[in-house]
Coordinates of C-alpha atoms and ligand atoms in Angstrom, one line a residue:
M127 CA -132.4 -76.7 -45.1
E128 CA -133.4 -76.3 -41.5
Y129 CA -130.8 -75.3 -38.9
I130 CA -131.0 -76.0 -35.1
S131 CA -129.0 -75.0 -32.1
T132 CA -126.3 -77.3 -30.8
R133 CA -127.9 -76.6 -27.4
G134 CA -131.5 -77.8 -28.4
G135 CA -133.1 -74.6 -27.7
G136 CA -135.3 -72.3 -29.7
T137 CA -137.0 -73.0 -33.1
P138 CA -135.3 -74.2 -36.4
L139 CA -134.3 -71.4 -38.6
N140 CA -133.7 -71.3 -42.4
F141 CA -130.5 -70.3 -44.1
E142 CA -131.3 -66.6 -44.4
Q143 CA -132.2 -66.5 -40.7
V144 CA -129.1 -68.2 -39.3
T145 CA -126.8 -65.9 -41.5
L146 CA -128.0 -62.9 -40.1
A147 CA -128.4 -64.3 -36.4
G148 CA -124.9 -65.7 -35.9
L149 CA -125.2 -67.0 -32.5
A150 CA -128.3 -69.1 -31.3
P151 CA -130.5 -67.4 -28.5
D152 CA -129.7 -70.3 -26.1
G153 CA -125.9 -69.7 -26.4
G154 CA -125.3 -72.6 -28.8
L155 CA -124.3 -72.7 -32.8
Y156 CA -126.4 -73.5 -35.5
V157 CA -125.8 -76.7 -37.5
P158 CA -127.9 -78.2 -40.4
R159 CA -130.7 -80.7 -39.1
A160 CA -129.0 -83.3 -41.3
W161 CA -125.9 -83.3 -43.6
P162 CA -126.6 -83.3 -47.2
C163 CA -124.8 -85.9 -49.0
F164 CA -123.7 -86.5 -52.4
S165 CA -123.0 -89.8 -54.0
E166 CA -119.5 -90.8 -55.3
A167 CA -120.7 -90.4 -58.9
E168 CA -122.2 -86.6 -58.2
I169 CA -118.7 -86.0 -56.5
A170 CA -116.7 -87.3 -59.7
A171 CA -119.2 -85.1 -62.0
M172 CA -117.7 -82.0 -60.0
R173 CA -114.0 -82.5 -61.4
G174 CA -112.9 -79.7 -63.8
L175 CA -115.5 -77.2 -62.5
S176 CA -114.4 -73.6 -62.0
Y177 CA -114.3 -72.6 -58.3
V178 CA -117.4 -70.7 -58.6
E179 CA -119.4 -73.5 -60.2
L180 CA -117.9 -76.0 -57.7
A181 CA -119.0 -73.6 -54.9
V182 CA -122.6 -73.6 -56.3
R183 CA -122.9 -77.3 -56.3
V184 CA -121.5 -77.7 -52.7
M185 CA -123.4 -74.9 -51.1
T186 CA -126.8 -75.3 -53.0
P187 CA -128.0 -77.9 -50.4
F188 CA -127.4 -75.6 -47.6
V189 CA -129.2 -72.5 -48.9
E190 CA -132.2 -74.1 -50.3
G191 CA -135.4 -72.2 -49.5
S192 CA -133.4 -68.9 -49.0
L193 CA -131.5 -68.5 -52.4
T194 CA -132.0 -69.5 -56.0
E195 CA -129.1 -71.2 -57.7
D196 CA -128.7 -68.2 -59.9
E197 CA -128.6 -65.8 -56.9
L198 CA -126.1 -68.1 -55.3
R199 CA -123.9 -68.1 -58.3
D200 CA -124.1 -64.3 -58.6
L201 CA -123.0 -63.8 -55.1
C202 CA -120.3 -66.2 -55.6
M203 CA -119.2 -64.6 -58.9
R204 CA -118.8 -61.4 -57.3
A205 CA -117.1 -62.5 -54.0
Y206 CA -114.4 -64.8 -55.9
G207 CA -113.9 -62.5 -58.7
R208 CA -112.0 -60.3 -56.1
F209 CA -109.5 -63.0 -55.6
A210 CA -105.8 -62.3 -57.4
H211 CA -105.8 -66.0 -58.7
A212 CA -108.2 -67.6 -61.3
A213 CA -108.1 -70.7 -59.6
V214 CA -109.1 -68.8 -56.3
T215 CA -107.4 -71.5 -54.0
P216 CA -104.6 -73.0 -56.1
L217 CA -102.8 -76.3 -55.1
T218 CA -98.9 -76.4 -55.2
Q219 CA -96.8 -79.4 -54.6
F220 CA -93.8 -79.7 -52.0
D221 CA -93.1 -83.2 -52.7
E222 CA -94.4 -86.6 -53.5
Q223 CA -96.7 -86.5 -50.6
Q224 CA -97.0 -83.1 -49.3
W225 CA -99.1 -80.4 -51.1
L226 CA -100.2 -76.7 -50.1
L227 CA -103.5 -75.3 -50.7
E228 CA -103.1 -71.6 -51.0
L229 CA -106.1 -69.7 -49.4
F230 CA -104.5 -66.3 -49.2
H231 CA -105.0 -64.8 -52.6
G232 CA -108.0 -62.7 -51.4
P233 CA -108.0 -58.9 -50.8
T234 CA -106.5 -59.1 -47.2
L235 CA -104.1 -62.0 -47.9
A236 CA -105.7 -64.3 -45.3
F237 CA -108.0 -67.5 -45.8
K238 CA -110.7 -65.5 -43.7
D239 CA -111.5 -63.8 -47.0
V240 CA -112.7 -66.7 -48.8
A241 CA -115.7 -66.8 -46.1
L242 CA -116.1 -63.2 -45.3
Q243 CA -116.2 -62.0 -49.0
L244 CA -119.5 -64.1 -49.6
L245 CA -120.8 -63.4 -46.3
G246 CA -120.7 -59.5 -46.7
R247 CA -122.8 -60.2 -50.0
L248 CA -125.0 -62.5 -48.2
F249 CA -125.7 -59.8 -45.8
E250 CA -126.4 -57.2 -48.2
H251 CA -128.7 -59.7 -50.4
F252 CA -130.7 -60.6 -47.4
L253 CA -131.2 -57.2 -45.8
K254 CA -132.2 -55.6 -49.2
K255 CA -135.3 -58.2 -49.1
S256 CA -136.1 -57.3 -45.6
H257 CA -135.4 -53.4 -45.8
D258 CA -133.5 -53.9 -42.8
H259 CA -130.0 -52.5 -41.8
L260 CA -127.3 -54.2 -40.0
T261 CA -124.6 -52.7 -37.4
I262 CA -121.7 -54.8 -37.4
V263 CA -119.5 -54.3 -34.3
G264 CA -116.2 -56.1 -33.5
A265 CA -112.8 -55.9 -31.8
T266 CA -109.7 -57.0 -33.5
S267 CA -106.2 -57.6 -32.7
G268 CA -105.5 -57.8 -36.3
D269 CA -106.3 -60.4 -39.0
T270 CA -110.2 -60.7 -38.6
G271 CA -110.7 -57.1 -38.5
S272 CA -109.3 -56.4 -42.0
A273 CA -111.0 -59.4 -43.4
A274 CA -114.3 -58.3 -42.3
I275 CA -113.8 -54.6 -43.2
D276 CA -112.7 -55.4 -46.8
A277 CA -115.9 -57.7 -46.9
V278 CA -118.5 -55.2 -46.2
A279 CA -116.9 -52.0 -47.4
G280 CA -119.3 -50.2 -49.8
R281 CA -122.1 -52.8 -49.2
E282 CA -125.5 -51.6 -48.8
R283 CA -127.3 -51.6 -45.6
V284 CA -124.4 -52.6 -43.6
D285 CA -122.3 -50.5 -41.3
I286 CA -119.3 -51.9 -39.7
F287 CA -117.4 -50.4 -36.5
M288 CA -114.0 -52.2 -35.8
L289 CA -112.3 -51.5 -32.6
H290 CA -108.4 -52.1 -32.1
P291 CA -106.2 -51.2 -29.6
K292 CA -104.4 -48.0 -30.4
G293 CA -100.6 -48.8 -31.2
R294 CA -100.9 -52.6 -30.5
V295 CA -101.6 -53.9 -34.0
S296 CA -98.9 -54.1 -36.6
D297 CA -98.6 -51.4 -39.3
V298 CA -99.6 -53.7 -41.9
Q299 CA -102.5 -55.0 -40.0
R300 CA -103.6 -51.5 -39.2
R301 CA -103.3 -50.0 -42.5
Q302 CA -105.3 -53.0 -44.1
M303 CA -108.0 -51.8 -42.0
T304 CA -107.6 -47.8 -42.0
T305 CA -106.8 -47.4 -45.8
V306 CA -110.2 -48.7 -46.5
L307 CA -112.2 -45.4 -47.1
A308 CA -115.8 -46.7 -47.8
P309 CA -118.5 -44.5 -45.8
N310 CA -119.8 -47.5 -44.0
V311 CA -116.7 -48.4 -42.5
Y312 CA -115.5 -46.9 -39.2
N313 CA -112.2 -47.6 -37.5
I314 CA -111.9 -46.8 -34.0
A315 CA -108.4 -46.7 -32.3
I316 CA -109.1 -47.1 -28.5
D317 CA -106.9 -46.3 -25.7
G318 CA -106.7 -49.7 -24.1
S319 CA -105.6 -53.4 -24.9
F320 CA -107.4 -55.8 -27.0
D321 CA -109.1 -57.3 -24.1
D322 CA -110.7 -53.9 -23.3
A323 CA -111.9 -53.5 -26.6
Q324 CA -113.5 -56.9 -26.7
A325 CA -115.2 -56.1 -23.4
M326 CA -116.8 -53.0 -24.9
V327 CA -118.1 -54.9 -27.7
K328 CA -119.7 -57.8 -25.6
R329 CA -121.2 -55.1 -23.4
M330 CA -122.8 -53.3 -26.6
F331 CA -124.5 -56.7 -27.3
V332 CA -126.3 -56.8 -24.1
D333 CA -127.1 -52.9 -23.9
Q334 CA -130.9 -52.6 -24.4
D335 CA -130.5 -49.0 -25.2
M336 CA -128.3 -50.0 -28.3
T337 CA -130.0 -53.4 -29.3
G338 CA -133.3 -51.6 -29.1
R339 CA -132.4 -49.2 -31.8
F340 CA -129.8 -50.9 -33.8
R341 CA -129.5 -54.5 -35.3
I342 CA -126.2 -55.2 -33.9
S343 CA -124.2 -58.1 -35.3
A344 CA -121.0 -59.9 -35.3
V345 CA -118.8 -61.4 -38.0
N346 CA -116.9 -64.1 -36.1
S347 CA -116.3 -67.6 -37.3
I348 CA -119.4 -69.0 -35.2
N349 CA -121.5 -67.9 -38.3
W350 CA -122.7 -70.9 -40.2
A351 CA -122.2 -69.2 -43.5
R352 CA -118.7 -68.8 -43.0
L353 CA -118.0 -72.5 -42.5
M354 CA -120.2 -73.4 -45.2
A355 CA -118.0 -71.1 -47.6
Q356 CA -114.9 -73.1 -46.6
V357 CA -116.3 -76.6 -47.2
V358 CA -115.8 -75.8 -50.8
Y359 CA -112.1 -75.7 -50.9
Y360 CA -111.8 -79.3 -49.4
F361 CA -113.7 -80.4 -52.5
A362 CA -111.5 -78.2 -54.8
A363 CA -108.3 -79.9 -53.5
A364 CA -109.6 -83.6 -53.2
L365 CA -110.9 -83.4 -56.8
Q366 CA -107.5 -82.3 -58.2
L367 CA -105.8 -85.0 -56.2
G368 CA -107.6 -87.9 -57.4
G369 CA -110.9 -87.7 -55.4
P370 CA -113.4 -89.1 -55.0
E371 CA -111.6 -92.5 -55.8
R372 CA -108.6 -91.7 -54.0
K373 CA -108.6 -90.5 -50.2
V374 CA -106.9 -87.2 -49.3
A375 CA -105.6 -85.9 -45.9
F376 CA -105.7 -82.4 -44.6
S377 CA -103.5 -80.6 -42.0
V378 CA -105.0 -77.3 -40.8
P379 CA -103.6 -74.7 -38.6
T380 CA -106.3 -74.3 -36.3
G381 CA -107.4 -71.6 -33.8
N382 CA -111.3 -71.6 -33.2
F383 CA -111.8 -74.9 -35.0
G384 CA -114.0 -73.2 -38.0
D385 CA -111.5 -74.2 -40.8
V386 CA -111.0 -77.5 -40.0
F387 CA -114.7 -78.1 -38.9
A388 CA -115.5 -77.2 -42.5
G389 CA -113.3 -80.3 -43.5
Y390 CA -115.6 -82.5 -41.2
V391 CA -118.5 -81.1 -42.9
A392 CA -117.0 -82.0 -46.4
A393 CA -116.6 -85.6 -45.0
Q394 CA -120.1 -85.8 -44.0
M395 CA -121.1 -84.9 -47.3
G396 CA -119.5 -87.8 -48.9
L397 CA -116.0 -86.4 -49.7
P398 CA -113.5 -89.2 -49.0
I399 CA -111.1 -87.9 -46.5
E400 CA -108.3 -90.0 -45.0
Q401 CA -107.5 -87.7 -41.9
L402 CA -108.0 -84.2 -40.8
I403 CA -104.9 -83.2 -38.8
V404 CA -105.6 -80.4 -36.3
A405 CA -102.3 -78.5 -36.0
T406 CA -101.9 -76.2 -33.0
N407 CA -99.1 -74.0 -31.6
V408 CA -98.2 -74.0 -27.9
N409 CA -101.8 -72.8 -27.2
D410 CA -102.6 -76.4 -27.6
I411 CA -106.3 -77.0 -26.1
L412 CA -107.4 -78.8 -29.0
H413 CA -104.3 -81.2 -29.2
R414 CA -104.8 -82.0 -25.6
A415 CA -108.8 -82.5 -26.2
L416 CA -108.3 -84.5 -29.2
S417 CA -105.4 -86.7 -27.8
S418 CA -106.4 -87.2 -24.2
G419 CA -110.1 -85.8 -23.8
D420 CA -109.1 -83.0 -21.7
Y421 CA -110.8 -79.7 -22.7
S422 CA -109.4 -77.3 -20.3
T423 CA -108.4 -73.8 -20.6
G424 CA -104.9 -72.3 -19.8
T425 CA -103.3 -68.7 -20.1
V426 CA -102.6 -67.7 -23.8
T427 CA -99.0 -67.7 -24.7
P428 CA -98.3 -65.0 -27.6
T429 CA -96.6 -66.9 -30.6
A430 CA -95.5 -65.7 -34.0
A431 CA -98.8 -67.2 -35.3
P432 CA -101.0 -64.7 -33.4
S433 CA -104.4 -65.9 -35.1
M434 CA -104.0 -69.4 -33.4
D435 CA -103.3 -67.7 -29.8
I436 CA -106.4 -68.6 -28.5
Q437 CA -107.7 -70.9 -25.6
V438 CA -111.4 -71.7 -26.2
S439 CA -112.3 -72.8 -29.7
S440 CA -115.9 -71.7 -30.2
N441 CA -116.6 -74.1 -33.2
F442 CA -115.6 -77.3 -31.3
E443 CA -118.9 -77.3 -29.8
R444 CA -120.3 -78.0 -33.2
L445 CA -118.3 -81.2 -33.3
L446 CA -119.0 -82.2 -29.7
F447 CA -122.5 -82.0 -30.7
D448 CA -122.3 -84.0 -33.9
C449 CA -120.1 -86.7 -32.4
G450 CA -122.1 -86.9 -29.1
G451 CA -125.2 -88.0 -30.6
R452 CA -126.7 -84.6 -31.4
D453 CA -128.1 -84.5 -27.8
G454 CA -128.7 -80.8 -27.4
Q455 CA -129.8 -81.0 -23.7
A456 CA -126.7 -83.1 -22.7
L457 CA -124.3 -80.5 -24.6
A458 CA -125.9 -77.6 -23.0
E459 CA -125.3 -79.1 -19.6
Q460 CA -121.6 -80.0 -20.6
M461 CA -121.0 -76.4 -21.8
R462 CA -122.6 -74.8 -18.8
G463 CA -120.0 -76.9 -16.7
F464 CA -117.4 -75.7 -18.9
E465 CA -118.2 -72.2 -18.9
A466 CA -118.4 -72.2 -15.1
S467 CA -115.0 -74.4 -14.5
K468 CA -113.1 -73.6 -17.8
A469 CA -112.5 -77.3 -18.0
M470 CA -114.3 -80.4 -19.2
M471 CA -113.7 -84.0 -20.3
L472 CA -114.9 -85.2 -23.7
T473 CA -117.5 -88.2 -23.2
N474 CA -116.4 -91.5 -24.8
A475 CA -118.7 -91.1 -27.7
Q476 CA -117.3 -87.7 -28.5
R477 CA -113.7 -88.8 -28.3
E478 CA -114.5 -91.9 -30.3
G479 CA -116.5 -89.9 -32.9
A480 CA -113.7 -87.6 -33.2
S481 CA -110.9 -90.0 -33.5
A482 CA -112.7 -91.7 -36.5
L483 CA -111.4 -88.5 -38.6
F484 CA -109.3 -86.1 -36.4
T485 CA -105.6 -86.5 -35.3
S486 CA -103.7 -83.5 -33.8
A487 CA -100.3 -82.3 -33.4
R488 CA -98.5 -79.2 -31.6
A489 CA -95.6 -77.3 -33.0
D490 CA -93.4 -75.1 -30.8
A491 CA -91.5 -72.1 -32.1
N492 CA -88.4 -74.4 -33.3
D493 CA -90.9 -76.6 -35.0
M494 CA -92.5 -73.7 -36.8
G495 CA -89.1 -72.4 -37.9
R496 CA -87.9 -75.6 -39.3
A497 CA -91.0 -76.0 -41.3
M498 CA -90.6 -72.7 -43.0
A499 CA -87.0 -73.3 -43.4
W500 CA -87.7 -76.7 -45.0
A501 CA -90.3 -75.3 -47.4
A502 CA -87.9 -72.6 -48.3
D503 CA -84.6 -74.5 -48.7
K504 CA -86.0 -77.8 -50.4
C505 CA -88.9 -76.5 -52.3
G506 CA -88.5 -72.8 -52.8
E507 CA -91.7 -71.9 -51.2
I508 CA -92.1 -69.0 -48.7
I509 CA -94.8 -69.8 -46.1
D510 CA -96.2 -68.0 -43.3
P511 CA -95.9 -69.0 -39.5
H512 CA -99.6 -70.3 -39.5
T513 CA -98.9 -72.4 -42.2
A514 CA -95.7 -73.7 -40.9
I515 CA -97.5 -75.1 -38.1
G516 CA -99.8 -77.2 -40.4
L517 CA -96.7 -78.1 -42.4
H518 CA -94.9 -79.3 -39.3
A519 CA -97.9 -81.5 -38.4
A520 CA -98.4 -82.9 -42.0
R521 CA -94.6 -83.9 -42.1
H522 CA -94.7 -85.7 -39.0
A523 CA -98.2 -87.4 -39.5
E524 CA -98.3 -91.3 -39.7
I525 CA -100.1 -91.7 -43.0
D526 CA -99.5 -94.0 -45.9
K527 CA -97.2 -92.7 -48.3
S528 CA -100.0 -93.0 -51.2
V529 CA -102.2 -90.5 -49.3
P530 CA -101.6 -87.1 -50.6
I531 CA -101.6 -84.6 -47.5
V532 CA -102.9 -81.2 -48.3
T533 CA -101.7 -78.1 -45.7
L534 CA -104.0 -75.2 -45.7
A535 CA -101.8 -72.0 -46.3
T536 CA -104.1 -69.5 -44.2
A537 CA -102.1 -66.5 -44.6
H538 CA -99.7 -64.8 -47.1
P539 CA -96.1 -64.8 -45.8
S540 CA -95.8 -61.1 -46.2
K541 CA -98.2 -60.5 -43.3
F542 CA -95.6 -61.8 -41.1
P543 CA -92.4 -60.6 -42.5
D544 CA -90.2 -60.7 -39.6
A545 CA -90.9 -64.2 -38.5
V546 CA -90.5 -65.6 -41.8
E547 CA -87.0 -63.5 -42.3
R548 CA -86.0 -65.1 -39.0
A549 CA -86.6 -68.5 -40.1
T550 CA -85.5 -68.3 -43.9
G551 CA -83.3 -65.2 -44.2
Q552 CA -85.7 -63.9 -46.9
R553 CA -88.1 -61.1 -46.3
P554 CA -91.2 -61.7 -48.3
A555 CA -92.8 -58.6 -50.1
L556 CA -96.1 -57.7 -50.1
P557 CA -97.9 -58.7 -53.4
G558 CA -98.5 -56.1 -56.0
R559 CA -101.9 -55.6 -55.6
V560 CA -101.4 -54.1 -52.0
G561 CA -98.0 -53.1 -52.7
D562 CA -98.9 -49.4 -52.2
L563 CA -100.4 -50.0 -48.7
F564 CA -97.8 -47.8 -47.1
Q565 CA -98.6 -45.0 -49.4
R566 CA -102.5 -45.0 -48.9
E567 CA -104.5 -42.6 -47.2
E568 CA -105.5 -43.8 -43.5
R569 CA -108.7 -42.9 -41.6
M570 CA -109.7 -43.6 -38.2
S571 CA -111.2 -42.2 -35.0
E572 CA -109.4 -41.9 -31.7
L573 CA -111.5 -42.7 -28.8
P574 CA -110.8 -43.1 -24.9
G575 CA -111.2 -46.5 -23.8
D576 CA -114.7 -45.6 -22.3
Y577 CA -117.6 -47.7 -23.1
D578 CA -120.0 -44.5 -23.0
A579 CA -117.8 -42.9 -25.6
I580 CA -117.9 -45.9 -28.0
A581 CA -121.4 -46.3 -27.6
A582 CA -122.3 -42.6 -28.3
F583 CA -120.1 -42.9 -31.5
V584 CA -121.7 -46.0 -32.6
A585 CA -125.2 -44.4 -32.0
E586 CA -124.2 -41.1 -33.9
H587 CA -123.3 -42.9 -37.0
A588 CA -125.1 -46.0 -37.2
T589 CA -128.5 -46.6 -39.2
P590 CA -131.3 -47.7 -37.1
S591 CA -133.0 -51.1 -37.4
A592 CA -136.3 -51.1 -39.5
Ligands
LIG46 C1 -108.3 -67.4 -38.4 C2 -106.8 -68.0 -38.7 C3 -106.3 -69.3 -38.4 C4 -107.3 -70.1 -37.5 O1 -108.5 -70.7 -38.2 P1 -109.7 -71.3 -37.4 O2 -110.8 -71.2 -38.3 O3 -110.2 -70.1 -36.3 O4 -109.3 -72.3 -36.8 C5 -105.3 -69.9 -38.9 N1 -104.4 -69.1 -39.5 C6 -104.7 -67.9 -40.1 C7 -103.7 -66.9 -40.7 C8 -105.9 -67.0 -39.5 O5 -106.0 -65.9 -39.9

């Protein structure tokens, strides 16, 4: 499989290269040159497979030329063996139409584990082959940091340096990062805000003194391999609900548009999907873009669903590329305009292409609380605030009663106990496997909010590139 940039530049890369590269050099995102497609009979034959075997079937076309089927299976077995549920992503039922796909059974209790546990092992596999070493540098306000740290902890040939703003992440979030004691994990609490931490990370990526010595990389959701891993659970859910003969709809709590774009990929691969509902909180740039074509940023409003508090959805570019006729030159120009003015209108082709599959909905704090209360009172299910936004959108969607709607449960409720307790009166406990989080030893370095201090720390501890 060959991968090209959404902005038309550079030469096509293979799967190994796009996994290690992340962003394309022209600022675009990598997408497969063409979508692999399964016939209805091939999809029907996937029914009843284990999660790992299904993952191998769905991902094989994307990794072709870079991994053998046995290598892919081995990586999947090790990645998904760390999940606390044998089904990996089990489906539960709310009522005759509403379903929940539980994506939070991984080590850090959020759906990001599904992709990152595999990505960490892909890094290790490819770096061993090339005898190289990777230095991952990131800033986190909470969830992504812990999932990324867990994914690479103890992996060979990878070090991770994760910056967080000192005193400004929750105790659970901090401990999920700082209690990972593997020697290749460096947690750094900086004096300053998340934006300060993020600015220092961005500076390191363009600091030639650092990039000349270290192979510096990121693990954010622009990495194609993350999206690829997420395609699998759309197949898993649809197959259980009668696919491919019966269409299924999905409602996806959305931030960076990575998770829901994976659903779009599943549809391009032949999975019959009725509709993809993009559920946002009050930070609703995607809802505005999909309902009126207006993609313009505002200021971020903090909510009880912090992983969706973003204004620019990096993966949206992939959809605009695919729906807009795959014209990299035109998209590069459109994105340059957006980067300059922080606003753009979608083209007619982009709007029409998107509307074939996507609808959108926005939930405010009341909608979110009511969805959590409904799930608790009517179905005995405690859900987290992000999932509640998806459930609100699913319950208000105009979709025929015969079509099941699957809400993606993106985080375990115990990650957000205060918001859940406010809405339901019940305080969710951490699951047993992480129940001792508050007894575990913590390790982190505290550094001033000063770029030179951070760069010196990374240079002292990282392994130079081959
Ligand atoms: C990251 C995250 C999201 C948003 O996912 P995207 O792929 O960025 O759209 C939603 N919910 C939770 C709990 C998350 O951690």
